[in-house]
Amino acid sequence: MLPFDPMEGLYFQLFRERTASELSGFFDSSFWTRSVLQECHSEEAIRHSVVALGALYKTLEKMSESPPSSPSSAVVDPTDNAIRHWEVAFKHYSLALNSILNSNSQDQASQRMSLMATVLLACFDSFIGDHKQAIVQIQNGLRLLETLRAQRRLSFLPQPEEPVEQDLIQMFTRLAIQAKSYDMAFHFPQPFVIRLTPQAAEHPTSPSSDGGSPVSTTSLQIPEIFQSLHEARLSWDTLCEQMMRFTENMFTFTPAMSPMGVLPNSLKQYGAGFAEKLATWSRAFEPILISRSTPSKSSQEKTAIAVLKMNQIMGEILFYMTFSDTELQFDAHLQQFKEIVNLAMEVVGDEERRAAAKRCPDPLFCHHQPTHPDVFGGQCTARHIKPSFSADLGIVPPLFVAATKCRDAVTRRQAIQLLRTSSRREGMWDSELAARIGMWVMAIEEEDDGTDDLGRPTSNSPDMSRLSMGSPSARSIGSPSFGDDVPLGPGGNARWGGRRESVISTQGRRSIPEEKRVMVRAVEFDLRERVASIECGTRGLIPGMRDPRTRRTSIQW
């Protein structure tokens, strides 16, 4: 039994009571609320990781106090400040790393501890914005998991079981899928490319719909109707991973000079089975999706249902578009983009309402006023939501896809506005970075004769500072509003049904031609310094060819 000293005990208590649930996101996870808490009493690396995450959560809490040091206290503790908590977090992160490196034992129990610690440290790295180190942690964990499985196979058991418990496998699967989605969106260079399957020494002779040994070995069996949200989530995790492994496998059969992120249409036949699985999953989930409006559902469950559906819609769009070499075909998914935005409005609306009731129960004395203009020239209305971090899927990736791939002027702007309603870090996904990339791509595609769709001047190289500024009095058109004077949406928690109707000009509503559309080709960024370099260009272009649509920019925020 490893004892906590008094200071460590305070951070452990914070982790147990608040950080664990925050890391779980919108879905309950026994990994955070049970497994990790049990192991930190006997495993040094886990103990230090838990203290580090608790201190990091406290750092975020102190930094997001508004106004600083509220609520007021007569006694000020000099150690209770963001810098002190950050020092503790970094110290215990280093101790956790050293504990793993100094572990000489290679037995299964020690390797299981290393895998669990890898998950915790990858979350820490994502939390502070060091995505490259987070990817390294996940890559190390994938190699370790494959080694453990190989050892189990060599044991010649009749039916080799997983070398570690299922909730750890599930957690690591979700982390790997998340990292893979990040890689697919931002096109990282080597060595920061995530592979869900071990790299084979030689390519097989023909494509297969099986991507090889999965992160999760759970078989996919989609029922006629899901009996619980938990069952639906596990099923989606497995289906999502299978689709990612499939495309990963297919890319090994494409020539080196193939377009970035695009598979030849001739390979689509090998993925035909996924269309049926996606449709089956959606039908099985429909009763749960409808049930979110029932009074018996908690706010967390309503939100989890909406978030899972958003991510399923995104996964379906991106899978089908993998076989398309033109951005025009994204237009066929407009209704799905609108559904993503509507579901996100439910999530944000409910969060804002609950946060406002907690932080400012009397609206007459509310001091949380909007502090910065938004992309429309108005101001954010979801002003009570605090910055948050989750290790699980959320609303940022689907809204990023809508912001960069939906060319409907209203829907795209609503996606960007929702990304900017609060500071969110969902794994490695950062809401502000995603919003600013969406703003930049939108500005490029909507450039026309020196003015944008709202009649404001533009330049050949869109200025991100201009895009993010505007007159506070120029109220946003088509932006989300979460006032108390509008009805709840069908989820029973968001007021998206009452948002303003857009009066964006006819010029803003015209279709964006193919020759003006671009895709994100590379993003290099540092979330700690809040800087990013972005490159976009033509979809379906052969590498090495001259691309007249290539644009590059650097942003700071």
mmCIF file of C-alpha atoms in Angstrom, residues 30 35 73 232 293 316 335 406 494:
data_model
loop_
_atom_site.group_PDB
_atom_site.id
_atom_site.type_symbol
_atom_site.label_atom_id
_atom_site.label_comp_id
_atom_site.label_asym_id
_atom_site.label_seq_id
_atom_site.Cartn_x
_atom_site.Cartn_y
_atom_site.Cartn_z
ATOM 1 C CA SER A 30 -15.114 2.369 -14.942
ATOM 2 C CA SER A 35 -9.541 0.864 -12.103
ATOM 3 C CA SER A 73 -12.335 34.540 0.691
ATOM 4 C CA ALA A 232 -24.329 1.368 -28.555
ATOM 5 C CA SER A 293 -36.423 13.938 -24.882
ATOM 6 C CA GLU A 316 -20.123 7.956 -41.948
ATOM 7 C CA GLN A 335 -28.579 17.440 -44.065
ATOM 8 C CA CYS A 406 -19.899 22.154 -45.263
ATOM 9 C CA ALA A 494 -31.049 23.009 -25.815
#
